[in-house]
mmCIF file of C-alpha atoms in Angstrom:
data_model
loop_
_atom_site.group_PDB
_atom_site.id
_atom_site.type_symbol
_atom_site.label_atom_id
_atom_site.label_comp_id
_atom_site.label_asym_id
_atom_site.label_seq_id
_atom_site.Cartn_x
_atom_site.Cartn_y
_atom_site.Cartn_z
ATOM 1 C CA UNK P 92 0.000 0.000 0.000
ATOM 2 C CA UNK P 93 2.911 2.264 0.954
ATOM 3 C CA UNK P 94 4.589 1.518 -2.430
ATOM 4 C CA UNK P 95 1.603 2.251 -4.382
ATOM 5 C CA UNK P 96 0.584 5.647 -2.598
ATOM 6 C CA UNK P 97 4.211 6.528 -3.056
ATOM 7 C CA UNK P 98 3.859 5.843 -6.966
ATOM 8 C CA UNK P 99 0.572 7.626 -7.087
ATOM 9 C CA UNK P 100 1.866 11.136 -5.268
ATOM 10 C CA UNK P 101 5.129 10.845 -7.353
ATOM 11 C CA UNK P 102 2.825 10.476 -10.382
ATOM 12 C CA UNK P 103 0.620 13.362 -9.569
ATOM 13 C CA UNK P 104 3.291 15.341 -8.180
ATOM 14 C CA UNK P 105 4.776 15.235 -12.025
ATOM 15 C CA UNK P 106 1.853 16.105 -13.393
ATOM 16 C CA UNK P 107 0.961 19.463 -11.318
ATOM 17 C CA UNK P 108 4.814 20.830 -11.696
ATOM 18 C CA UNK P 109 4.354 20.634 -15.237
ATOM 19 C CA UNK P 110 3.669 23.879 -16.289
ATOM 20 C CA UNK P 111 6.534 25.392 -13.803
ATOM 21 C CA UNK P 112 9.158 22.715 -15.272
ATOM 22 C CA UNK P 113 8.532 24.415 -18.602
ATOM 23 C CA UNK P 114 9.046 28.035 -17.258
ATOM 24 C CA UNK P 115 11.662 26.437 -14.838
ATOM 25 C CA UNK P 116 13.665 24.560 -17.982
ATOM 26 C CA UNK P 117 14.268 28.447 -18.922
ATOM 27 C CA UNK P 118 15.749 29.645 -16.596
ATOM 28 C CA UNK P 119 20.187 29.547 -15.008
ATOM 29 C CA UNK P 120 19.783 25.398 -13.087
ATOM 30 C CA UNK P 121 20.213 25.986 -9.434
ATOM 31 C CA UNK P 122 22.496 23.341 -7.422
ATOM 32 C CA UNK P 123 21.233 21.400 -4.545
ATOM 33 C CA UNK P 124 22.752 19.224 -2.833
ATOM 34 C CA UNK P 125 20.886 15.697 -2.343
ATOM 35 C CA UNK P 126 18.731 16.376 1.078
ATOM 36 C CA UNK P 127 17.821 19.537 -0.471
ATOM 37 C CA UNK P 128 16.076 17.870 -2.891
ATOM 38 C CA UNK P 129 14.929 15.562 -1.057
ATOM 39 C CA UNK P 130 13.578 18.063 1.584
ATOM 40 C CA UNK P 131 11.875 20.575 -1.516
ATOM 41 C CA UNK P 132 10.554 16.825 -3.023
ATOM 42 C CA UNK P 133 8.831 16.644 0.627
ATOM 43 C CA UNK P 134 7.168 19.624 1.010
ATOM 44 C CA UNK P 135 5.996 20.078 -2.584
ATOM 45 C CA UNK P 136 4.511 16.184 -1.851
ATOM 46 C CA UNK P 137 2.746 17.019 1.425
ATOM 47 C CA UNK P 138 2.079 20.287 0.167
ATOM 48 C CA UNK P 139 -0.184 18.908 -2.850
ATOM 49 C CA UNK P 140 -1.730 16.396 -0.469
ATOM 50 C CA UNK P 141 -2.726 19.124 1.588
ATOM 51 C CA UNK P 142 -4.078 20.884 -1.231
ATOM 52 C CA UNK P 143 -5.210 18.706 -3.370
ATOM 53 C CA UNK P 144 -7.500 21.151 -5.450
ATOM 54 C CA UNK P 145 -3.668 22.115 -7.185
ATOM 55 C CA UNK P 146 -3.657 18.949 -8.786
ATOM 56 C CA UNK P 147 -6.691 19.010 -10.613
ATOM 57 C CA UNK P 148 -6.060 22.880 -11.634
ATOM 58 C CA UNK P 149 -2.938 21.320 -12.949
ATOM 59 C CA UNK P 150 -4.705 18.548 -14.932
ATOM 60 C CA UNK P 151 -7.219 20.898 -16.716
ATOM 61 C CA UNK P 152 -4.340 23.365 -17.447
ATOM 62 C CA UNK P 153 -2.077 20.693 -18.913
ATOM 63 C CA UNK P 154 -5.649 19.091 -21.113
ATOM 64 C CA UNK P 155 -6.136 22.496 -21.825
ATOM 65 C CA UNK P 156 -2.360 23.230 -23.527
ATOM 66 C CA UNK P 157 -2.763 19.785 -25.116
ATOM 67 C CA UNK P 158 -5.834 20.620 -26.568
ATOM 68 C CA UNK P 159 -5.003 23.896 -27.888
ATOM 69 C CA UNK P 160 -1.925 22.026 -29.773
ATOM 70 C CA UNK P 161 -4.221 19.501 -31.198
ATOM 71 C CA UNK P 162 -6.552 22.059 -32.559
ATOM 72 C CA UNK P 163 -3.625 23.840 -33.821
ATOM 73 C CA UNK P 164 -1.536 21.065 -35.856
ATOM 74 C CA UNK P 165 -5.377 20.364 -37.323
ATOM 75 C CA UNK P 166 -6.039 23.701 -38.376
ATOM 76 C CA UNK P 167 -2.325 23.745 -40.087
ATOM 77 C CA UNK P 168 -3.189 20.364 -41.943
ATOM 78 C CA UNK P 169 -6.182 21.525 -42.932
ATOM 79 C CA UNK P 170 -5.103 24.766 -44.783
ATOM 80 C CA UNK P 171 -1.887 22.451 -46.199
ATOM 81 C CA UNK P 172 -4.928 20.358 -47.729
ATOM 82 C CA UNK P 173 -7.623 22.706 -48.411
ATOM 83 C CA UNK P 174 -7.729 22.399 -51.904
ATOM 84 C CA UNK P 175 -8.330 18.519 -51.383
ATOM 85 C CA UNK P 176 -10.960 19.547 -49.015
ATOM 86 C CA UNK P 177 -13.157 22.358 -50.927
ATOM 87 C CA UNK P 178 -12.424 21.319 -54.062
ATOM 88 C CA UNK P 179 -11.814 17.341 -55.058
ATOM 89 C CA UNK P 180 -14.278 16.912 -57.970
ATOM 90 C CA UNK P 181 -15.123 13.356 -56.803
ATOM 91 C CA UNK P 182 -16.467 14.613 -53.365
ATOM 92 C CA UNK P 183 -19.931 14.507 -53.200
ATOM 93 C CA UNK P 184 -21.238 18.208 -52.926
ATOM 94 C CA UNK P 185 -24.297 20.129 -52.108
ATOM 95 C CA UNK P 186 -24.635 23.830 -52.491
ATOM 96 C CA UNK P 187 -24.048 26.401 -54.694
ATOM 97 C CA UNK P 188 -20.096 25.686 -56.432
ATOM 98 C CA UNK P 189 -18.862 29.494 -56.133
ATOM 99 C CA UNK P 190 -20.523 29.380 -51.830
ATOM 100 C CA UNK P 191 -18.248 31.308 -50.024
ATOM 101 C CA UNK P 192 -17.771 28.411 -47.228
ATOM 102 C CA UNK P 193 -17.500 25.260 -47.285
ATOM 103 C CA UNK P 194 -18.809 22.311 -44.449
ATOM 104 C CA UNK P 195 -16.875 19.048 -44.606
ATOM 105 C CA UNK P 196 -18.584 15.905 -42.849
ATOM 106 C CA UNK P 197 -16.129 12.751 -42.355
ATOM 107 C CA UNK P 198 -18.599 10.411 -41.638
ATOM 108 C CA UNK P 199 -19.517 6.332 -41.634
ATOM 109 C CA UNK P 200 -23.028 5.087 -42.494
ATOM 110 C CA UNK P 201 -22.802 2.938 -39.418
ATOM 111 C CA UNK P 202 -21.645 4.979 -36.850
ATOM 112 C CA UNK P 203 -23.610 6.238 -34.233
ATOM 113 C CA UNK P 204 -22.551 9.933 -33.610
ATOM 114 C CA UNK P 205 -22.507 10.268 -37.193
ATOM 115 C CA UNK P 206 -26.078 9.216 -37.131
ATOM 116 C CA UNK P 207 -26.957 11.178 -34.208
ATOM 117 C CA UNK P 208 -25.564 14.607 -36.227
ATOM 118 C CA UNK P 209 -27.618 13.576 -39.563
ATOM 119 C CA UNK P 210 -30.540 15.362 -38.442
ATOM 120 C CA UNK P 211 -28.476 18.733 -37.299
ATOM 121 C CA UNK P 212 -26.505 18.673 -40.592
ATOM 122 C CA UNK P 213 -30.025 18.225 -42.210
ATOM 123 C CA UNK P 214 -31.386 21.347 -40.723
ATOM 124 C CA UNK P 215 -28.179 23.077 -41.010
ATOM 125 C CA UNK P 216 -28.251 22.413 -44.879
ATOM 126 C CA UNK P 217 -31.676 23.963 -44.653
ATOM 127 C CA UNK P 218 -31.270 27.338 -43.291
ATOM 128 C CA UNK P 219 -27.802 27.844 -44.879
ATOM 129 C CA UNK P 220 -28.413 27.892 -48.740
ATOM 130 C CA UNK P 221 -25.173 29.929 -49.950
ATOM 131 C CA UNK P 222 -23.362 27.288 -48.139
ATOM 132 C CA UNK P 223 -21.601 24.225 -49.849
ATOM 133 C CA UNK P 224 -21.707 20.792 -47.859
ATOM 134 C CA UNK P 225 -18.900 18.349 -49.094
ATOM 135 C CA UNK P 226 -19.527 14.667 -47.822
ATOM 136 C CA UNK P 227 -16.347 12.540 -47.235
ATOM 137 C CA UNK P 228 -17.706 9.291 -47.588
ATOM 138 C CA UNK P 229 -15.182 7.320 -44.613
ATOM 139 C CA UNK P 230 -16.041 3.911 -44.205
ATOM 140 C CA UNK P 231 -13.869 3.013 -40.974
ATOM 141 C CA UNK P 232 -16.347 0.490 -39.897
ATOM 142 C CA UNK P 233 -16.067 -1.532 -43.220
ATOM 143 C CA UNK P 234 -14.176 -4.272 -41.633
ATOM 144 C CA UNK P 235 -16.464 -4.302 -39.347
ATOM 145 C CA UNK P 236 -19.839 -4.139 -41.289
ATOM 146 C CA UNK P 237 -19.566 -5.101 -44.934
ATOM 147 C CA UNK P 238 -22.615 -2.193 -44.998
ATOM 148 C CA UNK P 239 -20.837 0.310 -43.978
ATOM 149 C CA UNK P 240 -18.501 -0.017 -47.074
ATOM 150 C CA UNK P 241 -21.296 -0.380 -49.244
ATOM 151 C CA UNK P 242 -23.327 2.187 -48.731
ATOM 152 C CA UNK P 243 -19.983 4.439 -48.699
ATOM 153 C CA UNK P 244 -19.672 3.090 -52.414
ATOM 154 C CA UNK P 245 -23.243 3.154 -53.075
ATOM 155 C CA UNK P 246 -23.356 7.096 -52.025
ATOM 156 C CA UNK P 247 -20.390 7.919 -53.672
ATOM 157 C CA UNK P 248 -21.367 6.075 -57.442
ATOM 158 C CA UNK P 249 -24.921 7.394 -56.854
ATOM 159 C CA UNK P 250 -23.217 11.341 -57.188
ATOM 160 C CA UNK P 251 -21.197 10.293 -60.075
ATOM 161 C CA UNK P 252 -23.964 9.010 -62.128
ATOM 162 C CA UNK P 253 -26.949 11.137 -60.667
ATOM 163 C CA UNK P 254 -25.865 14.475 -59.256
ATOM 164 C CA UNK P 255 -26.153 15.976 -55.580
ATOM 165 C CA UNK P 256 -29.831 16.221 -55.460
ATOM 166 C CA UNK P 257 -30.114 12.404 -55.671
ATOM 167 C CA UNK P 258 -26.949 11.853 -53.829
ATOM 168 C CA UNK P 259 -28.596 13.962 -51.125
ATOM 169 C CA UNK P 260 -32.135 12.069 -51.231
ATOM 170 C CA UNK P 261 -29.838 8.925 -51.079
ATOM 171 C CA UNK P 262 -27.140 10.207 -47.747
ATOM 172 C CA UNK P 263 -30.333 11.302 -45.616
ATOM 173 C CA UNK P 264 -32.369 8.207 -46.556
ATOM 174 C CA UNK P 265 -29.651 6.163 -45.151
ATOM 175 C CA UNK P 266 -29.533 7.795 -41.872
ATOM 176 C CA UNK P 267 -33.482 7.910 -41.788
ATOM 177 C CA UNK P 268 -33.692 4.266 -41.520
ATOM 178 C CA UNK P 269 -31.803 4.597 -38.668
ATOM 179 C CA UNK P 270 -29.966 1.464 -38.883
ATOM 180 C CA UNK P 271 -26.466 2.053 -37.510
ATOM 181 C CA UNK P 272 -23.765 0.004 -35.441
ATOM 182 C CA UNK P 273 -24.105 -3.098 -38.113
ATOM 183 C CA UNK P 274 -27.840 -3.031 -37.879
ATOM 184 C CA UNK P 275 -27.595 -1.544 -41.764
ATOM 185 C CA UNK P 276 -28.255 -3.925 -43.920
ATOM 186 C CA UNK P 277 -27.478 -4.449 -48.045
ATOM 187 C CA UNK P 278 -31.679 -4.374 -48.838
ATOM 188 C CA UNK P 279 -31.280 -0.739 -46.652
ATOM 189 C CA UNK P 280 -28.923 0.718 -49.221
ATOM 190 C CA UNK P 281 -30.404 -0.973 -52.011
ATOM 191 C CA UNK P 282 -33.815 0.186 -51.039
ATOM 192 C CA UNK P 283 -32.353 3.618 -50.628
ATOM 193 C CA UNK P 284 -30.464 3.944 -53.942
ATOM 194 C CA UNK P 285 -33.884 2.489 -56.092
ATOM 195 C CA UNK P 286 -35.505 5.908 -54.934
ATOM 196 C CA UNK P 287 -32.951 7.407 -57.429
ATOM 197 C CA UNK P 288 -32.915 5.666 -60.091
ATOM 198 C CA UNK P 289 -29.489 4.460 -59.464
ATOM 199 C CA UNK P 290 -28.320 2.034 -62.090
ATOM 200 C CA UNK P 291 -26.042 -0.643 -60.183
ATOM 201 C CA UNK P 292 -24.695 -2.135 -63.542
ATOM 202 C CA UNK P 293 -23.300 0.772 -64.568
ATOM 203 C CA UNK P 294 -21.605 2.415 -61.548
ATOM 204 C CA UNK P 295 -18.165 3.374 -61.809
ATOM 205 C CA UNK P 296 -15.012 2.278 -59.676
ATOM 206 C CA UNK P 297 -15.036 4.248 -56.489
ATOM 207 C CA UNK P 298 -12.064 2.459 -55.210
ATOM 208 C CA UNK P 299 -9.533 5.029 -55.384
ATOM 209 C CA UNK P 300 -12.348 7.795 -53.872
ATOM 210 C CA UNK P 301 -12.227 6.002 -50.788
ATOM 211 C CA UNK P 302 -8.656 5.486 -50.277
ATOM 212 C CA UNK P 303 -7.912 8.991 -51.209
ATOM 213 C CA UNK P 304 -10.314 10.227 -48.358
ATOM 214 C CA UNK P 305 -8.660 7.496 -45.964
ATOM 215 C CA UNK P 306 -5.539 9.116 -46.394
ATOM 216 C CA UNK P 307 -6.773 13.069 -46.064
ATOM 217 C CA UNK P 308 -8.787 12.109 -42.811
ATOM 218 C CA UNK P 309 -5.489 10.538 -41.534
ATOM 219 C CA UNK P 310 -3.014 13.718 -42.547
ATOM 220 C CA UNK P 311 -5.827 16.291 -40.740
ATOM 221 C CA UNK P 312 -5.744 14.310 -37.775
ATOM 222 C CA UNK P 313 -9.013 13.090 -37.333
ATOM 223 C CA UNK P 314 -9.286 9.615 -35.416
ATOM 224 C CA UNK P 315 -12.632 9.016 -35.918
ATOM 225 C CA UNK P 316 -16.019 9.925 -37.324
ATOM 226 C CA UNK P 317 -17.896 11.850 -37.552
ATOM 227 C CA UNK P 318 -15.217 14.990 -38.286
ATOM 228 C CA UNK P 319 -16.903 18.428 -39.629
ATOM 229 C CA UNK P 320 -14.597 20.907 -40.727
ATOM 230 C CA UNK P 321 -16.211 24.545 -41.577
ATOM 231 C CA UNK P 322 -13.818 26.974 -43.833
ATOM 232 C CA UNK P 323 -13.490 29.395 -46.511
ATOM 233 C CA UNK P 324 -14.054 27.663 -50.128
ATOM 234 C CA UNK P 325 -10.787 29.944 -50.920
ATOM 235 C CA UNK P 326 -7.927 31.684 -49.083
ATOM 236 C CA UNK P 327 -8.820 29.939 -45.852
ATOM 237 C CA UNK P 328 -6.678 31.157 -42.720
ATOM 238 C CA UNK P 329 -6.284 30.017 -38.719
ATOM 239 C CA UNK P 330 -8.403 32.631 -37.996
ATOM 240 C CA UNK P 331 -11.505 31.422 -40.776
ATOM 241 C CA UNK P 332 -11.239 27.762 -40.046
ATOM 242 C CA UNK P 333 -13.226 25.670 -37.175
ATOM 243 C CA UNK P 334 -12.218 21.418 -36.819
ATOM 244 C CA UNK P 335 -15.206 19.530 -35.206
ATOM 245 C CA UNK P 336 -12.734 16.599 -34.153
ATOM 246 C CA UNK P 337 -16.296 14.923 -33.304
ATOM 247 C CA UNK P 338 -19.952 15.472 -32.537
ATOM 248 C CA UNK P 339 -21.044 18.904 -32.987
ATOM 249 C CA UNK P 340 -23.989 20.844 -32.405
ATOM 250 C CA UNK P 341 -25.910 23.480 -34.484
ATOM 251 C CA UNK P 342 -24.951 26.480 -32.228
ATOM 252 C CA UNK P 343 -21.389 25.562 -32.598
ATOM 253 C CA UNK P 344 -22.219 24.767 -36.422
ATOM 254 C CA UNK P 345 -23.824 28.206 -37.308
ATOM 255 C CA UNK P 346 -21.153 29.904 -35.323
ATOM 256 C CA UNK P 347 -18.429 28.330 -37.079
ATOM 257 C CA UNK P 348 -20.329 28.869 -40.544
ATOM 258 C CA UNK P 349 -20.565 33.211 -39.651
ATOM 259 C CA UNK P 350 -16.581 32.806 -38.342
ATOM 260 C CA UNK P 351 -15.866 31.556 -41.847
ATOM 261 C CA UNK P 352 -17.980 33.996 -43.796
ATOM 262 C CA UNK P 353 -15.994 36.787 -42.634
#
């Protein structure tokens, strides 16, 4: 018990002298002799027992510096790929093509959050007609669900042969069944993709679509889906762009759709 509670403080004691280490690591090293270390070791450990409340101050500060990096390094990748982002042609898009700002979904037929923000992108494509919605069909679940990657193929040959309207009727008539989490099955998407017209025998080779998005989602740091991304269409800047690393609401949506409008 003693050797864990000594682990623990030594752990937490780390933690909480974070933020001084950095501003310490700055400055001329002072010398101490070994039972002056020990001693300052001491009272710094009984201190935060005593005062437990510094720890968790610590904590939040050090989530909050991580967080701010993170959001950082994902706004960099994003205006290093924003032309892969506003403007791949095989994208499915809705909107009007010269729309000031874009709104880029990462998203997987089968998973839950993703279904759970359907509805709010829904509405958000509603009230926001100058706005262009690219979808970035991301199967992640494919090896889970053999659905998931075929309705991500479905949705993306439906666009290619049939245009954003149907591609559209097709995305949100997924979600409506509201079969997510494997529950999708391949009579859901074919059922879907007949309200179309979609023509399965002649549907083109979305193969390389899918791989190229993998590999986009991967360099902007996103680690899962959904992933909404709201930006200039052009000349997008720190300042313009917002990264939804996750579910998002339609407060933060709207907000983030005026921030990028200028």
């Amino acid at each position: 018990m003693a050797g864990t509670k000594k682990i623990l403080t030594g752990a937490l004691l780390g933690v909480s002298l974070l933020p001084v280490l950095a501003i310490a690591a700055q400055a001329p090293a002072a010398t101490f002799t070994p039972e002056q270390e020990a001693r300052i070791g001491k009272i710094a450990a009984d201190y935060l027992v005593a005062h437990p409340e510094v720890l968790l101050q610590a904590s939040q500060k050090l989530q909050q510096i991580q967080q701010e990096q993170q959001a950082s390094a994902a706004t960099q990748a994003v205006i290093k790929n924003q032309a892969a982002l506003t403007q791949d042609k095989n994208t499915p898009t809705y909107g009007p093509a010269n729309g000031k700002v874009t709104v880029i979904e990462f998203f997987d037929y089968q998973c839950i959050y993703c279904s759970r923000l359907a509805p709010v992108m829904e509405q958000v494509i509603k009230e926001n007609p100058q706005t262009r919605f690219a979808f970035k069909e991301w199967p992640i679940f494919g090896s889970r669900w053999e659905a998931s990657l075929t309705a991500a193929k479905t949705g993306l040959q439906i666009y290619q042969q049939k245009g954003a309207e149907a591609y559209l009727t097709y995305h949100n008539g997924i979600y409506a069944t509201g079969r997510n989490e494997g529950k999708l099955t391949a009579a859901d998407v074919q059922q879907q993709a007949k309200k179309v017209n979609f023509d399965a025998g002649k549907a083109p080779d979305v193969e390389a679509v899918l791989e190229s998005t993998n590999q986009l989602a991967q360099e902007i740091g996103l680690s899962g889906t959904p992933g909404v991304i709201v930006m200039p269409t052009t000349g997008a800047t720190e300042a313009t762009i917002t990264v939804f690393p996750g579910l998002a609401d339609k407060d933060s949506l709207d907000a983030a759709i005026k921030k990028a409008g200028g």
